[in-house]
Tab-separated table of N, CA, C and O in Angstrom:
chain	number	residue	atom	x	y	z
O	534	MET	N	-32.871	-22.111	-44.269
O	534	MET	CA	-33.561	-21.268	-43.166
O	534	MET	C	-34.265	-20.102	-43.562
O	534	MET	O	-34.002	-19.673	-44.788
O	535	GLY	N	-35.178	-19.680	-42.856
O	535	GLY	CA	-36.300	-18.555	-43.446
O	535	GLY	C	-35.508	-17.663	-43.213
O	535	GLY	O	-34.646	-17.356	-42.277
O	536	SER	N	-36.176	-16.304	-43.779
O	536	SER	CA	-35.492	-15.078	-43.153
O	536	SER	C	-35.784	-14.529	-41.836
O	536	SER	O	-35.069	-13.718	-41.439
O	537	ARG	N	-36.634	-15.029	-41.323
O	537	ARG	CA	-36.976	-14.965	-39.788
O	537	ARG	C	-35.800	-15.465	-38.874
O	537	ARG	O	-35.370	-14.615	-38.233
O	538	GLN	N	-35.400	-16.532	-39.436
O	538	GLN	CA	-34.387	-17.107	-38.664
O	538	GLN	C	-33.057	-16.566	-38.693
O	538	GLN	O	-32.180	-16.344	-37.668
O	539	TRP	N	-32.730	-15.978	-39.889
O	539	TRP	CA	-31.734	-15.206	-40.199
O	539	TRP	C	-31.418	-13.890	-39.237
O	539	TRP	O	-30.481	-13.377	-38.672
O	540	VAL	N	-32.847	-13.143	-39.158
O	540	VAL	CA	-32.973	-11.808	-38.482
O	540	VAL	C	-32.573	-12.324	-37.033
O	540	VAL	O	-32.039	-11.630	-36.394
O	541	ILE	N	-33.237	-13.284	-36.523
O	541	ILE	CA	-33.042	-13.689	-35.266
O	541	ILE	C	-31.699	-14.055	-34.759
O	541	ILE	O	-31.276	-13.521	-33.803
O	542	LEU	N	-30.776	-14.584	-35.590
O	542	LEU	CA	-29.436	-14.748	-35.497
O	542	LEU	C	-28.844	-13.950	-35.388
O	542	LEU	O	-27.828	-13.307	-34.734
O	543	LEU	N	-29.110	-12.855	-36.377
O	543	LEU	CA	-28.467	-11.458	-36.526
O	543	LEU	C	-28.557	-10.682	-35.293
O	543	LEU	O	-27.883	-10.026	-34.675
O	544	LEU	N	-29.842	-10.490	-34.557
O	544	LEU	CA	-29.948	-9.943	-33.400
O	544	LEU	C	-29.254	-10.419	-32.154
O	544	LEU	O	-28.709	-9.783	-31.480
O	545	LEU	N	-29.106	-11.923	-32.257
O	545	LEU	CA	-28.409	-12.436	-31.135
O	545	LEU	C	-26.990	-11.972	-31.264
O	545	LEU	O	-26.456	-11.909	-30.132
O	546	GLY	N	-26.459	-12.117	-32.415
O	546	GLY	CA	-25.100	-11.860	-32.656
O	546	GLY	C	-24.734	-10.507	-32.243
O	546	GLY	O	-23.605	-10.059	-31.646
O	547	LEU	N	-25.511	-9.417	-32.498
O	547	LEU	CA	-25.394	-8.131	-32.312
O	547	LEU	C	-25.868	-7.883	-30.420
O	547	LEU	O	-24.778	-7.225	-29.841
O	548	LEU	N	-26.753	-8.825	-29.954
O	548	LEU	CA	-26.742	-8.861	-28.573
O	548	LEU	C	-25.340	-9.207	-27.836
O	548	LEU	O	-24.941	-8.668	-26.779
O	549	LEU	N	-24.887	-10.316	-28.418
O	549	LEU	CA	-23.601	-10.950	-27.721
O	549	LEU	C	-22.878	-9.888	-28.054
O	549	LEU	O	-21.675	-9.742	-27.019
O	550	THR	N	-22.472	-9.398	-29.007
O	550	THR	CA	-21.257	-8.392	-29.303
O	550	THR	C	-21.713	-7.089	-28.431
O	550	THR	O	-20.344	-6.621	-27.723
O	551	VAL	N	-22.759	-6.468	-28.209
O	551	VAL	CA	-22.755	-5.486	-27.181
O	551	VAL	C	-22.672	-6.160	-25.753
O	551	VAL	O	-21.893	-5.266	-25.110
O	552	ILE	N	-23.048	-7.190	-25.408
O	552	ILE	CA	-22.787	-7.502	-24.105
O	552	ILE	C	-21.186	-7.482	-23.809
O	552	ILE	O	-20.365	-7.525	-22.782
O	553	ALA	N	-20.571	-8.163	-24.751
O	553	ALA	CA	-18.958	-8.330	-24.890
O	553	ALA	C	-18.275	-7.274	-24.648
O	553	ALA	O	-17.008	-7.404	-24.354
O	554	LEU	N	-18.572	-5.977	-25.063
O	554	LEU	CA	-18.023	-4.637	-24.972
O	554	LEU	C	-17.616	-4.508	-23.641
O	554	LEU	O	-18.262	-4.574	-22.695
O	555	PRO	N	-16.272	-3.895	-23.606
O	555	PRO	CA	-15.997	-3.412	-21.956
O	555	PRO	C	-16.662	-2.275	-21.670
O	555	PRO	O	-17.130	-1.248	-22.496
O	556	VAL	N	-17.039	-2.070	-20.535
O	556	VAL	CA	-17.928	-1.165	-19.813
O	556	VAL	C	-16.745	-0.425	-19.169
O	556	VAL	O	-16.275	-1.241	-18.114
O	557	SER	N	-16.580	1.080	-19.027
O	557	SER	CA	-15.753	1.828	-18.143
O	557	SER	C	-16.428	2.255	-16.894
O	557	SER	O	-17.680	2.261	-17.067
O	558	ASN	N	-15.840	1.616	-15.783
O	558	ASN	CA	-16.424	1.988	-14.596
O	558	ASN	C	-15.505	3.209	-13.948
O	558	ASN	O	-14.132	3.034	-13.832
O	559	LYS	N	-16.340	4.093	-13.503
O	559	LYS	CA	-15.748	5.213	-13.036
O	559	LYS	C	-14.924	4.937	-11.680
O	559	LYS	O	-13.841	5.662	-11.522
O	560	LYS	N	-15.479	4.266	-10.778
O	560	LYS	CA	-14.826	4.053	-9.513
O	560	LYS	C	-14.093	2.678	-9.418
O	560	LYS	O	-14.493	1.448	-10.060
O	561	ASP	N	-12.630	2.831	-9.652
O	561	ASP	CA	-11.477	1.863	-9.903
O	561	ASP	C	-11.695	1.085	-8.323
O	561	ASP	O	-11.597	1.385	-7.225
O	562	SER	N	-11.752	-0.261	-8.762
O	562	SER	CA	-11.777	-0.984	-7.420
O	562	SER	C	-10.334	-1.376	-6.862
O	562	SER	O	-10.290	-1.725	-5.372
O	563	SER	N	-9.238	-1.140	-7.490
O	563	SER	CA	-7.993	-1.307	-6.728
O	563	SER	C	-7.720	-0.249	-6.223
O	563	SER	O	-7.925	1.092	-6.604
O	564	PRO	N	-7.129	-0.195	-4.890
O	564	PRO	CA	-6.560	1.128	-4.032
O	564	PRO	C	-5.538	1.436	-4.772
O	564	PRO	O	-4.655	1.160	-5.484
O	565	GLU	N	-5.552	2.965	-4.740
O	565	GLU	CA	-4.560	3.733	-5.395
O	565	GLU	C	-3.451	3.999	-4.283
O	565	GLU	O	-3.668	4.246	-2.851
O	566	VAL	N	-2.284	4.024	-4.695
O	566	VAL	CA	-1.156	3.809	-3.775
O	566	VAL	C	-0.537	5.133	-3.595
O	566	VAL	O	-0.281	5.385	-4.802
O	567	LYS	N	-0.446	5.475	-2.629
O	567	LYS	CA	0.303	6.908	-2.678
O	567	LYS	C	1.583	6.464	-1.739
O	567	LYS	O	1.281	6.066	-0.890
O	568	SER	N	2.591	7.564	-1.843
O	568	SER	CA	3.799	7.564	-0.787
O	568	SER	C	4.462	8.868	-0.556
O	568	SER	O	3.912	9.668	-1.322
O	569	SER	N	5.128	8.623	0.133
O	569	SER	CA	6.057	9.929	0.350
O	569	SER	C	7.042	10.110	-0.873
O	569	SER	O	6.972	9.247	-1.767
O	570	SER	N	7.437	11.167	-0.819
O	570	SER	CA	8.222	11.615	-1.833
O	570	SER	C	9.815	10.857	-2.120
O	570	SER	O	10.577	11.418	-2.656
O	571	PHE	N	9.735	9.477	-1.214
O	571	PHE	CA	10.974	8.853	-1.321
O	571	PHE	C	11.330	8.729	-2.799
O	571	PHE	O	12.354	8.667	-3.015
O	572	PHE	N	10.558	8.196	-3.548
O	572	PHE	CA	10.794	7.371	-4.967
O	572	PHE	C	11.271	8.625	-5.917
O	572	PHE	O	11.833	8.675	-6.873
O	573	SER	N	10.924	9.753	-5.488
O	573	SER	CA	11.087	10.964	-6.572
O	573	SER	C	12.272	11.946	-6.504
O	573	SER	O	12.774	12.653	-7.189
O	574	ALA	N	13.091	11.290	-5.227
O	574	ALA	CA	14.301	12.175	-4.839
O	574	ALA	C	15.344	11.272	-4.006
O	574	ALA	O	14.733	10.177	-3.683
O	575	SER	N	16.646	11.447	-4.316
O	575	SER	CA	17.495	10.670	-3.489
O	575	SER	C	17.219	10.910	-2.035
O	575	SER	O	16.720	12.017	-1.651
O	576	SER	N	17.710	10.015	-1.182
O	576	SER	CA	17.589	9.897	0.114
O	576	SER	C	18.333	11.166	0.995
O	576	SER	O	17.747	11.961	1.870
O	577	GLU	N	19.410	11.689	0.036
O	577	GLU	CA	19.888	13.035	0.427
O	577	GLU	C	19.150	14.326	0.550
O	577	GLU	O	18.966	15.129	0.979
O	578	GLU	N	18.204	14.287	-0.717
O	578	GLU	CA	17.490	15.329	-1.013
O	578	GLU	C	16.175	15.289	-0.148
O	578	GLU	O	15.353	16.571	0.001
O	579	ASN	N	15.687	14.432	0.562
O	579	ASN	CA	14.502	14.175	1.221
O	579	ASN	C	14.631	15.264	2.510
O	579	ASN	O	15.545	15.166	3.248
O	580	THR	N	13.754	15.934	2.708
O	580	THR	CA	13.733	16.881	3.898
O	580	THR	C	12.716	16.546	4.853
O	580	THR	O	11.852	15.677	4.583
O	581	ASP	N	12.888	16.971	6.049
O	581	ASP	CA	11.992	16.624	7.130
O	581	ASP	C	10.398	16.902	6.859
O	581	ASP	O	9.421	16.321	7.258
O	582	ALA	N	10.445	18.138	6.054
O	582	ALA	CA	9.003	18.244	5.652
O	582	ALA	C	8.323	17.393	4.544
O	582	ALA	O	7.094	17.492	4.895
O	583	GLU	N	8.940	16.760	3.830
O	583	GLU	CA	8.399	15.996	2.904
O	583	GLU	C	8.082	14.545	3.385
O	583	GLU	O	7.339	13.660	2.895
O	584	ARG	N	8.567	14.222	4.712
O	584	ARG	CA	8.127	13.069	5.449
O	584	ARG	C	6.981	13.386	6.177
O	584	ARG	O	6.758	14.333	6.914
O	585	THR	N	6.285	12.144	6.691
O	585	THR	CA	4.693	12.463	7.339
O	585	THR	C	5.193	12.538	8.709
O	585	THR	O	6.222	11.831	9.047
O	586	VAL	N	3.982	12.993	9.515
O	586	VAL	CA	4.527	12.810	10.863
O	586	VAL	C	4.611	11.359	11.199
O	586	VAL	O	5.482	11.119	12.365
O	587	LEU	N	3.678	10.809	10.927
O	587	LEU	CA	3.723	9.308	11.281
O	587	LEU	C	5.063	8.731	10.870
O	587	LEU	O	5.175	7.683	11.959
O	588	GLU	N	5.754	8.793	9.933
O	588	GLU	CA	6.616	8.123	9.746
O	588	GLU	C	7.950	8.340	10.867
O	588	GLU	O	8.807	7.876	11.120
O	589	LYS	N	7.706	10.029	10.970
O	589	LYS	CA	8.910	10.129	12.168
O	589	LYS	C	8.527	9.940	13.319
O	589	LYS	O	9.479	9.284	14.143
O	590	LYS	N	7.431	9.309	13.881
O	590	LYS	CA	6.864	8.769	14.991
O	590	LYS	C	7.312	7.595	15.162
O	590	LYS	O	7.839	7.363	16.150
O	591	LEU	N	7.305	6.692	14.006
O	591	LEU	CA	7.468	5.373	14.214
O	591	LEU	C	8.973	5.271	14.078
O	591	LEU	O	9.507	4.590	14.666
O	592	GLU	N	9.738	6.252	13.269
O	592	GLU	CA	11.410	6.142	13.563
O	592	GLU	C	11.912	6.447	14.896
O	592	GLU	O	12.643	5.654	15.231
O	593	ASP	N	11.165	7.376	15.620
O	593	ASP	CA	11.516	7.750	16.793
O	593	ASP	C	11.392	6.629	17.693
O	593	ASP	O	12.207	6.058	18.529
O	594	LEU	N	10.094	5.917	17.714
O	594	LEU	CA	9.706	4.589	18.721
O	594	LEU	C	10.847	3.612	18.455
O	594	LEU	O	11.220	3.019	19.028
O	595	LEU	N	11.062	3.297	17.151
O	595	LEU	CA	12.047	2.159	16.641
O	595	LEU	C	13.362	2.496	17.212
O	595	LEU	O	14.189	1.385	17.446
O	596	SER	N	13.854	3.562	16.741
O	596	SER	CA	15.036	3.950	17.153
O	596	SER	C	15.741	4.017	18.863
O	596	SER	O	16.732	3.585	19.138
O	597	GLN	N	14.335	3.991	19.884
O	597	GLN	CA	14.620	3.883	21.040
O	597	GLN	C	14.369	2.475	21.292
O	597	GLN	O	14.430	2.239	22.845
O	598	THR	N	14.305	1.458	20.293
O	598	THR	CA	13.925	0.093	20.951
O	598	THR	C	15.274	-0.304	20.634
O	598	THR	O	16.101	-0.246	20.057
O	599	GLU	N	15.572	-1.120	21.803
O	599	GLU	CA	16.831	-1.954	21.797
O	599	GLU	C	17.104	-2.832	20.732
O	599	GLU	O	16.441	-3.682	20.228
O	600	GLY	N	18.342	-2.367	20.304
O	600	GLY	CA	19.297	-3.455	19.020
O	600	GLY	C	18.758	-2.782	17.637
O	600	GLY	O	19.601	-3.152	16.785
O	601	VAL	N	18.039	-1.957	17.754
O	601	VAL	CA	17.471	-1.591	16.220
O	601	VAL	C	18.425	-0.253	15.808
O	601	VAL	O	18.699	-0.381	14.721
O	602	GLY	N	18.866	0.527	16.753
O	602	GLY	CA	19.866	1.531	16.013
O	602	GLY	C	19.238	2.529	15.432
O	602	GLY	O	18.102	2.934	15.151
O	603	LYS	N	19.951	3.170	14.267
O	603	LYS	CA	19.314	4.162	13.276
O	603	LYS	C	18.393	3.454	12.462
O	603	LYS	O	18.417	2.226	12.251
O	604	VAL	N	17.164	4.320	12.124
O	604	VAL	CA	16.440	3.724	11.302
O	604	VAL	C	15.693	4.605	10.319
O	604	VAL	O	15.595	5.977	10.470
O	605	ARG	N	15.055	4.190	9.301
O	605	ARG	CA	14.338	5.015	8.443
O	605	ARG	C	13.146	4.307	7.793
O	605	ARG	O	13.053	3.191	7.867
O	606	VAL	N	12.151	4.986	8.083
O	606	VAL	CA	10.807	4.363	7.719
O	606	VAL	C	10.091	4.953	6.533
O	606	VAL	O	9.903	6.179	6.294
O	607	LEU	N	9.185	4.168	5.542
O	607	LEU	CA	8.701	4.664	4.396
O	607	LEU	C	6.837	4.001	4.536
O	607	LEU	O	7.072	2.585	4.515
O	608	LEU	N	6.319	4.829	4.655
O	608	LEU	CA	4.733	4.297	4.788
O	608	LEU	C	4.271	4.418	3.526
O	608	LEU	O	4.285	5.385	2.711
O	609	MET	N	3.608	3.083	3.099
O	609	MET	CA	2.663	3.533	1.671
O	609	MET	C	1.054	3.497	2.159
O	609	MET	O	0.645	2.513	3.274
O	610	THR	N	0.273	4.273	1.701
O	610	THR	CA	-0.687	4.529	1.965
O	610	THR	C	-2.100	4.366	0.666
O	610	THR	O	-1.317	4.555	-0.421
O	611	GLY	N	-2.934	3.887	1.025
O	611	GLY	CA	-4.143	3.789	-0.152
O	611	GLY	C	-5.288	3.893	0.530
O	611	GLY	O	-5.464	4.286	1.634
O	612	GLU	N	-6.322	3.855	-0.233
O	612	GLU	CA	-7.924	3.987	-0.083
O	612	GLU	C	-8.538	2.708	0.706
O	612	GLU	O	-9.528	2.847	1.058
O	613	GLU	N	-7.638	1.737	1.211
O	613	GLU	CA	-8.105	0.404	2.082
O	613	GLU	C	-8.265	0.969	3.521
O	613	GLU	O	-7.659	0.629	4.118
O	614	LYS	N	-9.401	1.774	3.799
O	614	LYS	CA	-9.670	2.679	5.008
O	614	LYS	C	-10.322	1.334	5.946
O	614	LYS	O	-11.131	0.660	5.585
O	615	ASP	N	-9.518	1.440	6.993
O	615	ASP	CA	-10.185	0.097	7.892
O	615	ASP	C	-10.516	0.932	9.146
O	615	ASP	O	-9.770	1.600	9.570
O	616	SER	N	-11.797	0.760	9.605
O	616	SER	CA	-12.424	1.508	10.621
O	616	SER	C	-11.964	1.315	11.750
O	616	SER	O	-11.672	2.213	13.003
O	617	SER	N	-11.274	0.101	12.010
O	617	SER	CA	-10.364	-0.353	13.399
O	617	SER	C	-9.223	0.148	13.642
O	617	SER	O	-8.504	-0.250	14.656
O	618	SER	N	-8.442	0.470	12.214
O	618	SER	CA	-7.255	1.085	12.290
O	618	SER	C	-7.076	2.499	13.097
O	618	SER	O	-7.756	3.403	12.810
O	619	PHE	N	-6.070	2.639	14.059
O	619	PHE	CA	-5.797	3.719	14.730
O	619	PHE	C	-5.230	4.887	14.206
O	619	PHE	O	-5.646	5.869	14.223
O	620	TYR	N	-4.378	4.314	13.677
O	620	TYR	CA	-3.329	5.375	12.475
O	620	TYR	C	-4.132	5.193	11.066
O	620	TYR	O	-3.904	4.639	10.499
O	621	ASP	N	-4.376	6.635	10.710
O	621	ASP	CA	-4.764	6.891	9.187
O	621	ASP	C	-4.624	8.369	9.321
O	621	ASP	O	-4.449	9.048	9.877
O	622	SER	N	-4.915	8.684	7.928
O	622	SER	CA	-4.733	10.192	7.785
O	622	SER	C	-5.970	10.402	6.665
O	622	SER	O	-5.840	10.080	5.361
O	623	GLY	N	-7.126	10.673	7.264
O	623	GLY	CA	-8.244	11.004	6.254
O	623	GLY	C	-8.631	9.914	5.693
O	623	GLY	O	-9.074	8.846	6.572
O	624	ASN	N	-8.755	9.802	4.471
O	624	ASN	CA	-9.334	8.522	3.810
O	624	ASN	C	-8.229	7.626	3.452
O	624	ASN	O	-8.539	6.577	2.894
O	625	GLN	N	-7.303	7.939	4.069
O	625	GLN	CA	-6.045	7.011	3.788
O	625	GLN	C	-5.657	6.120	4.814
O	625	GLN	O	-5.815	6.403	6.057
O	626	ALA	N	-5.076	5.065	4.459
O	626	ALA	CA	-4.937	3.922	5.656
O	626	ALA	C	-3.280	3.525	5.323
O	626	ALA	O	-3.160	3.121	3.957
O	627	VAL	N	-2.743	2.928	6.322
O	627	VAL	CA	-1.506	2.547	6.021
O	627	VAL	C	-1.297	1.010	5.227
O	627	VAL	O	-2.491	0.272	6.097
O	628	THR	N	-1.028	0.899	4.103
O	628	THR	CA	-1.312	-0.298	3.581
O	628	THR	C	0.129	-0.934	3.238
O	628	THR	O	0.146	-2.391	2.880
O	629	GLY	N	1.377	-0.441	3.556
O	629	GLY	CA	2.518	-1.312	3.870
O	629	GLY	C	3.629	-0.602	4.516
O	629	GLY	O	3.188	0.788	4.356
O	630	VAL	N	4.354	-1.240	4.834
O	630	VAL	CA	5.573	-0.207	5.458
O	630	VAL	C	7.088	-0.916	5.005
O	630	VAL	O	7.256	-2.158	4.876
O	631	LEU	N	8.063	-0.172	4.758
O	631	LEU	CA	9.307	-0.396	4.484
O	631	LEU	C	10.178	0.327	5.527
O	631	LEU	O	9.873	1.474	5.712
O	632	ILE	N	11.250	-0.705	6.112
O	632	ILE	CA	11.861	-0.011	7.399
O	632	ILE	C	13.307	-0.436	7.209
O	632	ILE	O	13.631	-1.669	6.582
O	633	ALA	N	14.691	0.643	7.206
O	633	ALA	CA	15.547	0.269	6.937
O	633	ALA	C	16.228	0.458	8.355
O	633	ALA	O	16.333	1.567	9.067
O	634	ALA	N	16.755	-0.430	9.034
O	634	ALA	CA	17.452	-0.314	10.306
O	634	ALA	C	18.689	-1.024	10.344
O	634	ALA	O	19.268	-1.879	9.927
O	635	GLU	N	19.420	-0.181	11.294
O	635	GLU	CA	21.113	-0.949	11.421
O	635	GLU	C	20.881	-2.120	12.217
O	635	GLU	O	21.785	-3.088	11.772
O	636	GLY	N	20.013	-2.591	13.217
O	636	GLY	CA	19.866	-3.755	13.596
O	636	GLY	C	19.462	-4.759	13.103
O	636	GLY	O	19.114	-5.601	13.750
O	637	ALA	N	18.803	-4.729	11.947
O	637	ALA	CA	17.974	-5.447	11.138
O	637	ALA	C	18.618	-6.814	10.700
O	637	ALA	O	17.873	-7.703	10.445
O	638	ASP	N	19.932	-6.987	10.862
O	638	ASP	CA	20.484	-8.115	10.649
O	638	ASP	C	20.400	-9.158	11.652
O	638	ASP	O	20.711	-10.630	11.408
O	639	ASN	N	19.952	-8.932	12.986
O	639	ASN	CA	19.630	-9.749	14.053
O	639	ASN	C	18.175	-10.065	13.955
O	639	ASN	O	17.168	-9.267	14.003
O	640	SER	N	18.055	-11.404	13.772
O	640	SER	CA	16.926	-11.994	13.382
O	640	SER	C	15.645	-11.642	14.684
O	640	SER	O	14.611	-11.737	14.343
O	641	VAL	N	16.236	-11.584	16.035
O	641	VAL	CA	15.109	-11.495	17.046
O	641	VAL	C	14.831	-9.735	16.762
O	641	VAL	O	13.607	-9.585	16.715
O	642	VAL	N	15.750	-9.043	16.651
O	642	VAL	CA	15.462	-7.533	16.251
O	642	VAL	C	14.453	-7.216	15.063
O	642	VAL	O	13.251	-6.564	15.082
O	643	SER	N	14.661	-8.043	14.142
O	643	SER	CA	14.085	-7.938	12.751
O	643	SER	C	12.530	-8.342	13.055
O	643	SER	O	11.339	-7.682	12.547
O	644	ARG	N	12.454	-9.491	13.632
O	644	ARG	CA	10.880	-9.819	13.935
O	644	ARG	C	10.214	-8.997	15.324
O	644	ARG	O	9.148	-8.864	15.007
O	645	ASN	N	10.852	-8.736	16.079
O	645	ASN	CA	10.097	-7.670	17.181
O	645	ASN	C	9.763	-6.236	16.404
O	645	ASN	O	8.677	-5.793	16.379
O	646	ILE	N	10.653	-6.050	15.311
O	646	ILE	CA	10.054	-4.625	14.300
O	646	ILE	C	8.796	-5.005	13.500
O	646	ILE	O	7.861	-4.157	13.683
O	647	VAL	N	8.937	-6.277	12.819
O	647	VAL	CA	7.735	-6.772	12.248
O	647	VAL	C	6.472	-6.671	12.977
O	647	VAL	O	5.387	-6.322	12.744
O	648	GLU	N	6.562	-7.639	14.392
O	648	GLU	CA	5.394	-7.684	15.054
O	648	GLU	C	5.175	-6.291	15.807
O	648	GLU	O	3.717	-6.136	15.818
O	649	GLY	N	5.826	-5.136	15.953
O	649	GLY	CA	5.473	-4.237	16.606
O	649	GLY	C	4.495	-3.134	15.206
O	649	GLY	O	3.656	-2.667	15.719
O	650	VAL	N	5.001	-3.371	14.235
O	650	VAL	CA	4.531	-2.911	13.112
O	650	VAL	C	2.873	-3.199	12.672
O	650	VAL	O	2.013	-2.806	12.683
O	651	MET	N	3.061	-4.745	13.023
O	651	MET	CA	1.758	-5.473	12.662
O	651	MET	C	0.679	-5.021	13.621
O	651	MET	O	-0.418	-5.045	13.113
O	652	ALA	N	1.123	-5.137	14.983
O	652	ALA	CA	0.104	-4.585	16.003
O	652	ALA	C	-0.406	-3.260	15.816
O	652	ALA	O	-1.676	-2.953	16.267
O	653	LEU	N	0.379	-1.988	15.628
O	653	LEU	CA	0.295	-0.893	15.452
O	653	LEU	C	-0.593	-0.620	14.271
O	653	LEU	O	-1.738	0.078	14.382
O	654	PHE	N	-0.169	-1.167	13.038
O	654	PHE	CA	-0.929	-0.633	12.040
O	654	PHE	C	-2.080	-1.846	11.552
O	654	PHE	O	-2.716	-1.654	10.396
O	655	GLN	N	-2.253	-2.851	12.343
O	655	GLN	CA	-3.106	-4.126	11.609
O	655	GLN	C	-2.587	-4.778	10.302
O	655	GLN	O	-3.751	-4.973	9.639
O	656	LEU	N	-1.681	-4.889	10.192
O	656	LEU	CA	-1.140	-5.307	8.880
O	656	LEU	C	-0.630	-6.674	9.081
O	656	LEU	O	-0.211	-7.105	9.867
O	657	ASP	N	-0.516	-7.177	7.856
O	657	ASP	CA	-0.144	-8.803	7.700
O	657	ASP	C	1.253	-8.671	7.504
O	657	ASP	O	1.829	-7.751	6.892
O	658	ALA	N	1.753	-9.699	7.857
O	658	ALA	CA	3.580	-9.705	8.020
O	658	ALA	C	4.057	-9.161	6.449
O	658	ALA	O	4.888	-8.867	6.310
O	659	HIS	N	3.259	-9.738	5.355
O	659	HIS	CA	3.853	-9.702	4.069
O	659	HIS	C	3.915	-8.095	3.623
O	659	HIS	O	4.461	-8.069	2.470
O	660	LYS	N	3.021	-7.511	4.498
O	660	LYS	CA	3.102	-6.282	3.798
O	660	LYS	C	4.168	-5.327	4.692
O	660	LYS	O	3.984	-3.940	4.618
O	661	ILE	N	5.057	-5.805	5.354
O	661	ILE	CA	6.253	-5.173	6.181
O	661	ILE	C	7.506	-5.762	5.858
O	661	ILE	O	7.645	-6.910	5.922
O	662	LYS	N	8.410	-5.038	5.342
O	662	LYS	CA	9.730	-5.467	5.104
O	662	LYS	C	10.799	-4.746	5.539
O	662	LYS	O	10.736	-3.080	5.638
O	663	VAL	N	11.816	-5.579	6.243
O	663	VAL	CA	12.409	-4.899	7.345
O	663	VAL	C	14.012	-5.367	6.713
O	663	VAL	O	14.266	-6.443	6.366
O	664	MET	N	14.731	-4.159	6.578
O	664	MET	CA	16.117	-4.477	5.569
O	664	MET	C	16.887	-3.809	6.414
O	664	MET	O	16.879	-2.967	7.234
O	665	LYS	N	18.283	-4.285	6.298
O	665	LYS	CA	19.493	-3.972	7.011
O	665	LYS	C	20.286	-2.556	6.437
O	665	LYS	O	20.233	-2.534	5.143
O	666	MET	N	20.215	-1.554	7.195
O	666	MET	CA	20.697	-0.214	6.944
O	666	MET	C	22.172	-0.327	6.755
O	666	MET	O	22.819	-0.733	7.651
O	667	LYS	N	22.670	0.549	5.646
O	667	LYS	CA	24.435	0.053	5.542
O	667	LYS	C	24.955	1.217	6.391
O	667	LYS	O	24.439	2.231	6.663
């Protein structure tokens, strides 16, 4: 091989190395998930001020639904803004819902809760979890 071919191979190697280097992207494509301070403090320490108005409204609505009983709601929000979603807060949209309800052991009540939240927030069922409250 001549010296010219070595130079070409060397340049191709450098080019492939540069192409293979990771490039930082300032805008992260995954949504940043934010939640209320439920995870940072025990449930006894959570005050009404730390919970969102939307969580309180949903708790009030569900607690007035037949068979649900006492209920606690945790909404997860992220940057997945859906322009067709009625409930959102600024650039945040509801991306997941966790519900603890006294009546969740009844499959009909649990299904009604999931279907209601699906309709309200336009979420898929796998983004909603209903658990039995102790």
